Amino acid sequence: MRREWSVAIAIGALAAALALVAPSYFSAENLRDIFLVNMPVLVAAIGTTLVILTGEIDISVGSAFAVCSVAAGVAAKAGMPTALAGLTACAVGAAAGAVNGALVAYAGIPSIVVTLAAMVALRDGLRWTTQGAWIADLPPRFQWLGVAQSTFPVVAGLASGLLVVAFAWAMRNLAAGRAVYATGSNAQAARLASIDTAFVKLAVFTAGGALTGLAALLNSVRFNQIPSNTGIGLEMKVIAAVVVGGAAITGGRGTFTGTVLGVMLLGAIGPALTFFGVSAQWERALQGAIILAAVTVDAARAGLSRTALVGA
Amino acid sequence: MPSRILLAALGIEAVVFAAIAPNFATVANVFEVMRLSVEVGLLAVAMTPILVTGGIDLSVGAMMGLAAVIFGAAYRDWSLPIGMAAAAALLAGCGGGVLNAALISALDIPPLIVTLGSLSLFRGLAEGITHGATNYSGFPPTVLRIGQGYLWGIVPAQLPILLAIVLAYAIVLHRSVIGRAWYAIGFAASGARYAGIPVARRVGLAYVLSGLVSSLAAIVYVAHLGQARADAGTGYELDAITAVVLGGTSVFGGRGTIWGTLGGLFAIAVLQNGLHLAALPSELIGVLVGTLLIGTIAIDRMRRRSRALGGRLQEEDTIVRNSQVAVLCAAVIAGALIVAGTNVWLVRSIESNVRGAGAAVPASRRAHRPVVAVMPKAKGDPYFVSCRAGAEEAAQELGVDLIWDGPTSLDAAKQNELVENWITRGVDVIAVAVENRAAISTVLRKARERGIRVLTWDADAEPDARDFFVNQATAEGIANALTDEAARLLGGAGDFAIITGALTAANQNEWIAFIGKRVSEKHSGLKLATIRPSDDDRDKAFAETQTILKVYPSVKLMMAISAPAVPGAAEAVRQAGRSDVRVIGLSLPNINKPYVHAGVVQTVVLWNTRDLGYLTVYAGALAADRKLPAGTRAIEAGRLGAISIRGSEIVLGPPLLFNKENIDRFDF
């Protein structure tokens, strides 16, 4: 839980500074807006956490997000009810994830290679088929999942909260969850303990793809049109949130609490800098510096405690 | 050595393109391919030892941006001699490398996290130094010669730099103690430490060198384009990693060669070049590179496994069971079917938007039909998609062959590459919507020297680099129309905020400058509260607008000057229920119709993009038939009627203002 505390402290420091300089940041309206903007990132980050826990990586999330968004829009336009359109998005995401997973688990190709290829191919494939056209004239019941605009944040909050809690619980208490950790900690040992590590990897990529589809749906329903070039750079946002949240990129270590905190920190920084009145030109540099500072402090502390241990 | 599979792929590419792409198999084209791979090649070569140690460096592209900006600033702003400026850039590269190295090897933070963070940091510093807008040009000819000149009339001048770096790296990696240490670390870092290798120092060295080589690549890039901007090298890290991995370097470390990387680099470069020469659409590149990557590595892995099986059964995971192969094949086929299925579905549902996309690909050069090659700034952009419809209309009407291709996202270097390829292919007319004025002019002049008629459209190059400029509206005209409209809606006084595209977007920055000028000259009651970027992303424009509305409650008008940003800003205003805030901007009618009708968006400023595409091809066809000599005063352009020419500018007409009354009459 070490890294989780570092991130929580960073969020606390940011919140304290905001409370002093720009207390209006904490208006219910602003918090709701920030939550809605970052909720798709959170849902996609759950999937990426699973993938990273097994020691793999998925950088095709942004491209898959775009494909799923367009799929959901096309399905809704074809007259499907919103639930079915959502399922379509999840299914398309799961299929893309399953192909990635199969290539990683059964063909033994490194995940960064597989998903790099998927990222480029899906993005350019989508550009080719849509020719950049947006999906417009969506049926009115598609927006806000058919509920009122004011109730949507509640629905979305409950849905994503439930999802996080369910995954956190399952990863702790179910055999399947432990198998994910075991695969990421030491695949060889896990195999000897009769865990089908290849299947575990296929499963996490598929689940990650389905969650990307869900994220795409939750994002698409906030608007009445779907751009076909959406989600560019989403994979970097998601991966940054997960690793800042303390998940080890080598697998086997990381929690959903950490991921939630990571999404919170990175999602809060952007608007916070505007509230502080920082000019947009320096924003990206500050974001990079904050990420580096967070992980450096953490690593330095780990180094100190290690020295202390050796000294004792 | 590159794997035999990769060499075979390269061979197949060469044979196929020699058959279908005009002028592919010529010495000049071979050198051109090499010239275009120098920058990515430098990054890829420096990336190889990093992957060999089991690390990764995602910050190389951003480092290029920072080094390019420092190079430009040192020469132009700090008036250092050019040699010192180059030294400053290299020093910055070293510094960035040292930062990465320190965090990775001294503090033991995973390289992926460190370089992900420093990617933002470096790119952000570059944007901060230039305020996103400054654009350093006017470099001395000695520098430009490095990027644009030829040695002995045929060898690109930057090629020796790549060769030198390749040789240096090959010697260090394959013939020195340091190289052996890198491999040992990649196999087992702790084992390497017990063998007495200073692991932290050796790993750090690879990152410092990578930073240094990235800044060298930045200097070559600046010399090539004649311009230094904060967005130099965007996305190059992925191109470099793709080349290295395609060359057989394992991302787990311990395996890989410089020669393999070169193989990977050229496999991609030849593919791009061949597709451009054959006038196949650029989007195919992504799909084919992805396939190539998976295919080569999968076959390579399979072969290794079967070899391992032929020897002795080593590890459990080297056994491929038939059932696993069956599962794999089934998964791949199922995935392909699903993707194909959704695509067919997609195409059918949006068919009305895609007008004769296939017509753009002439199978071969038919006799005496002039070939007009038209390049948008970015292919997927809805703005240019609507221009294309008009271009195709004119091509059909006049019986010319139209090649419509361009970068898939804004990228000045890719534009140059494509023009080079069109020169090699031998087209009759080239018409470019210029992304970067200084960068493209050299290569356009080269096209003119070869007897190709050159037009620019949408945005201009240097006047001596083209015959005519098809001008839809001047930057000043657009800025004035927007500012006057804002003043009218605000009743002459009030605060407004601007949502721009990327902070580095040249067009938008020019408009912003003219908007500021117009405000101070004519509408002193207006006050610009803030400028926020949207990166041409609707969702980001939405989030930025939400924040602006809260932080600057006095803002009563949002001015969005990037096509996807207008609906984003409008949606934010609508959801916030702020009916007191007006939204105007520069965008396309179709994506804004719902908001204009709902009264959220008051005015969209644009010209008729369809007519712009139509006029461009019309002028191109006239130029191809030599019916457009310099000094022409007016042309008869089909359904557009008489179009006047001012100097060398073919003027489309004043910008259009779309509002509730007229927006339904336009469909693009």
Tab-separated table of C-alpha atoms in Angstrom, chain B residues 118-293:
chain	number	residue	atom	x	y	z
B	118	SER	CA	9.710	12.707	-19.357
B	119	LEU	CA	7.814	12.482	-22.660
B	120	SER	CA	5.269	14.937	-21.222
B	121	LEU	CA	7.995	16.983	-19.577
B	122	PHE	CA	10.160	17.428	-22.694
B	123	ARG	CA	7.247	18.109	-25.038
B	124	GLY	CA	5.747	20.453	-22.469
B	125	LEU	CA	9.009	22.387	-22.073
B	126	ALA	CA	9.238	22.738	-25.843
B	127	GLU	CA	5.680	24.109	-25.931
B	128	GLY	CA	6.393	26.381	-22.990
B	129	ILE	CA	9.565	27.856	-24.487
B	130	THR	CA	7.846	28.607	-27.784
B	131	HIS	CA	4.451	29.431	-26.218
B	132	GLY	CA	3.333	26.801	-28.677
B	133	ALA	CA	3.452	29.331	-31.455
B	134	THR	CA	7.006	30.431	-32.192
B	135	ASN	CA	8.338	28.956	-35.317
B	136	TYR	CA	12.079	29.276	-35.813
B	137	SER	CA	13.187	29.512	-39.424
B	138	GLY	CA	15.789	31.329	-41.479
B	139	PHE	CA	18.623	28.924	-40.747
B	140	PRO	CA	21.855	29.465	-42.675
B	141	PRO	CA	22.275	27.542	-45.951
B	142	THR	CA	25.083	25.430	-44.484
B	143	VAL	CA	22.588	23.864	-42.104
B	144	LEU	CA	19.874	23.461	-44.717
B	145	ARG	CA	22.323	21.694	-46.994
B	146	ILE	CA	22.671	18.926	-44.415
B	147	GLY	CA	18.981	18.166	-44.691
B	148	GLN	CA	18.182	19.042	-48.280
B	149	GLY	CA	21.371	18.855	-50.317
B	150	TYR	CA	23.101	16.057	-52.148
B	151	LEU	CA	26.672	14.815	-52.159
B	152	TRP	CA	28.009	14.030	-55.605
B	153	GLY	CA	24.629	14.970	-57.012
B	154	ILE	CA	22.806	11.926	-55.760
B	155	VAL	CA	23.643	10.873	-52.198
B	156	PRO	CA	21.470	12.691	-49.638
B	157	ALA	CA	23.688	14.820	-47.394
B	158	GLN	CA	22.283	13.474	-44.134
B	159	LEU	CA	22.953	9.861	-45.056
B	160	PRO	CA	26.600	9.896	-43.849
B	161	ILE	CA	25.365	10.990	-40.397
B	162	LEU	CA	23.124	7.948	-40.156
B	163	LEU	CA	25.934	5.724	-41.455
B	164	ALA	CA	28.379	7.078	-38.885
B	165	ILE	CA	25.956	6.539	-36.016
B	166	VAL	CA	25.064	3.073	-37.280
B	167	LEU	CA	28.732	2.093	-37.464
B	168	ALA	CA	29.499	3.568	-34.044
B	169	TYR	CA	26.587	1.728	-32.468
B	170	ALA	CA	27.381	-1.499	-34.312
B	171	ILE	CA	30.944	-1.408	-33.000
B	172	VAL	CA	29.940	-0.584	-29.443
B	173	LEU	CA	27.064	-3.069	-29.329
B	174	HIS	CA	28.640	-5.962	-31.202
B	175	ARG	CA	32.375	-5.520	-30.744
B	176	SER	CA	32.978	-4.016	-27.337
B	177	VAL	CA	32.868	-4.831	-23.640
B	178	ILE	CA	30.084	-2.315	-23.157
B	179	GLY	CA	27.954	-4.075	-25.756
B	180	ARG	CA	28.505	-7.452	-24.113
B	181	ALA	CA	27.500	-5.864	-20.813
B	182	TRP	CA	24.235	-4.606	-22.373
B	183	TYR	CA	23.397	-8.112	-23.570
B	184	ALA	CA	24.304	-9.612	-20.183
B	185	ILE	CA	22.073	-7.089	-18.392
B	186	GLY	CA	19.239	-7.895	-20.748
B	187	PHE	CA	19.533	-11.606	-20.056
B	188	ALA	CA	19.764	-11.272	-16.284
B	189	ALA	CA	20.542	-8.017	-14.549
B	190	SER	CA	21.410	-9.541	-11.205
B	191	GLY	CA	23.581	-12.166	-12.861
B	192	ALA	CA	25.394	-9.373	-14.671
B	193	ARG	CA	26.023	-7.613	-11.359
B	194	TYR	CA	27.545	-10.733	-9.842
B	195	ALA	CA	29.764	-10.982	-12.917
B	196	GLY	CA	31.195	-7.589	-11.963
B	197	ILE	CA	29.364	-5.455	-14.537
B	198	PRO	CA	28.481	-1.944	-13.291
B	199	VAL	CA	24.830	-2.412	-14.218
B	200	ALA	CA	23.518	1.043	-13.276
B	201	ARG	CA	26.264	2.846	-15.175
B	202	ARG	CA	25.929	0.692	-18.310
B	203	VAL	CA	22.130	1.020	-18.399
B	204	GLY	CA	22.403	4.751	-17.787
B	205	LEU	CA	24.857	5.104	-20.670
B	206	ALA	CA	22.315	3.671	-23.120
B	207	TYR	CA	19.756	6.327	-22.117
B	208	VAL	CA	22.246	9.212	-22.190
B	209	LEU	CA	23.345	8.157	-25.685
B	210	SER	CA	19.706	7.890	-26.732
B	211	GLY	CA	19.072	11.463	-25.592
B	212	LEU	CA	22.172	12.636	-27.454
B	213	VAL	CA	21.229	10.848	-30.669
B	214	SER	CA	17.653	12.160	-30.400
B	215	SER	CA	18.960	15.715	-30.351
B	216	LEU	CA	21.170	14.911	-33.343
B	217	ALA	CA	18.065	13.615	-35.108
B	218	ALA	CA	16.381	16.903	-34.184
B	219	ILE	CA	19.134	18.897	-35.914
B	220	VAL	CA	18.813	16.745	-39.029
B	221	TYR	CA	15.033	17.198	-38.883
B	222	VAL	CA	15.355	20.981	-38.612
B	223	ALA	CA	17.824	21.019	-41.499
B	224	HIS	CA	15.471	18.851	-43.547
B	225	LEU	CA	12.379	21.000	-42.966
B	226	GLY	CA	14.171	24.345	-42.550
B	227	GLN	CA	12.055	25.051	-39.509
B	228	ALA	CA	12.115	24.287	-35.770
B	229	ARG	CA	8.834	23.837	-33.939
B	230	ALA	CA	7.722	22.330	-30.663
B	231	ASP	CA	5.884	19.515	-32.416
B	232	ALA	CA	8.993	18.110	-34.138
B	233	GLY	CA	9.140	14.329	-33.918
B	234	THR	CA	5.637	13.776	-32.553
B	235	GLY	CA	4.955	10.039	-32.560
B	236	TYR	CA	8.436	9.145	-33.793
B	237	GLU	CA	9.041	7.017	-30.703
B	238	LEU	CA	6.498	4.478	-31.919
B	239	ASP	CA	7.961	4.433	-35.452
B	240	ALA	CA	11.393	3.814	-33.955
B	241	ILE	CA	10.210	1.060	-31.621
B	242	THR	CA	8.316	-0.577	-34.497
B	243	ALA	CA	11.481	-0.650	-36.606
B	244	VAL	CA	13.580	-2.086	-33.777
B	245	VAL	CA	11.075	-4.771	-32.869
B	246	LEU	CA	10.466	-5.672	-36.507
B	247	GLY	CA	14.225	-6.155	-36.748
B	248	GLY	CA	14.013	-9.009	-34.275
B	249	THR	CA	15.089	-7.269	-31.069
B	250	SER	CA	13.341	-8.803	-28.107
B	251	VAL	CA	11.470	-6.381	-25.854
B	252	PHE	CA	12.401	-8.671	-22.968
B	253	GLY	CA	16.049	-7.855	-23.527
B	254	GLY	CA	19.115	-9.906	-24.324
B	255	ARG	CA	18.540	-10.295	-28.055
B	256	GLY	CA	18.758	-7.970	-31.044
B	257	THR	CA	21.183	-6.421	-33.499
B	258	ILE	CA	21.763	-3.082	-35.171
B	259	TRP	CA	21.589	-4.797	-38.571
B	260	GLY	CA	18.177	-6.205	-37.702
B	261	THR	CA	17.013	-2.704	-36.797
B	262	LEU	CA	18.186	-1.417	-40.174
B	263	GLY	CA	16.248	-4.238	-41.834
B	264	GLY	CA	13.116	-3.293	-39.909
B	265	LEU	CA	13.599	0.368	-40.714
B	266	PHE	CA	13.859	-0.214	-44.445
B	267	ALA	CA	11.027	-2.739	-44.505
B	268	ILE	CA	8.728	0.039	-43.252
B	269	ALA	CA	10.306	2.794	-45.357
B	270	VAL	CA	10.055	0.761	-48.572
B	271	LEU	CA	6.449	-0.105	-47.782
B	272	GLN	CA	5.535	3.576	-47.329
B	273	ASN	CA	7.438	4.652	-50.405
B	274	GLY	CA	5.981	1.891	-52.568
B	275	LEU	CA	2.395	2.591	-51.487
B	276	HIS	CA	2.835	6.286	-52.261
B	277	LEU	CA	4.373	5.624	-55.657
B	278	ALA	CA	1.585	3.203	-56.495
B	279	ALA	CA	-0.919	5.892	-55.376
B	280	LEU	CA	-2.513	3.580	-52.840
B	281	PRO	CA	-4.139	5.285	-49.845
B	282	SER	CA	-1.928	6.133	-46.848
B	283	GLU	CA	-4.223	4.426	-44.360
B	284	LEU	CA	-3.036	1.119	-45.780
B	285	ILE	CA	0.371	1.798	-44.258
B	286	GLY	CA	-0.881	1.385	-40.701
B	287	VAL	CA	-2.775	-1.768	-41.505
B	288	LEU	CA	0.116	-3.327	-43.438
B	289	VAL	CA	2.789	-2.341	-40.881
B	290	GLY	CA	0.643	-3.942	-38.181
B	291	THR	CA	0.293	-7.116	-40.234
B	292	LEU	CA	3.989	-7.144	-41.074
B	293	LEU	CA	4.894	-6.761	-37.411
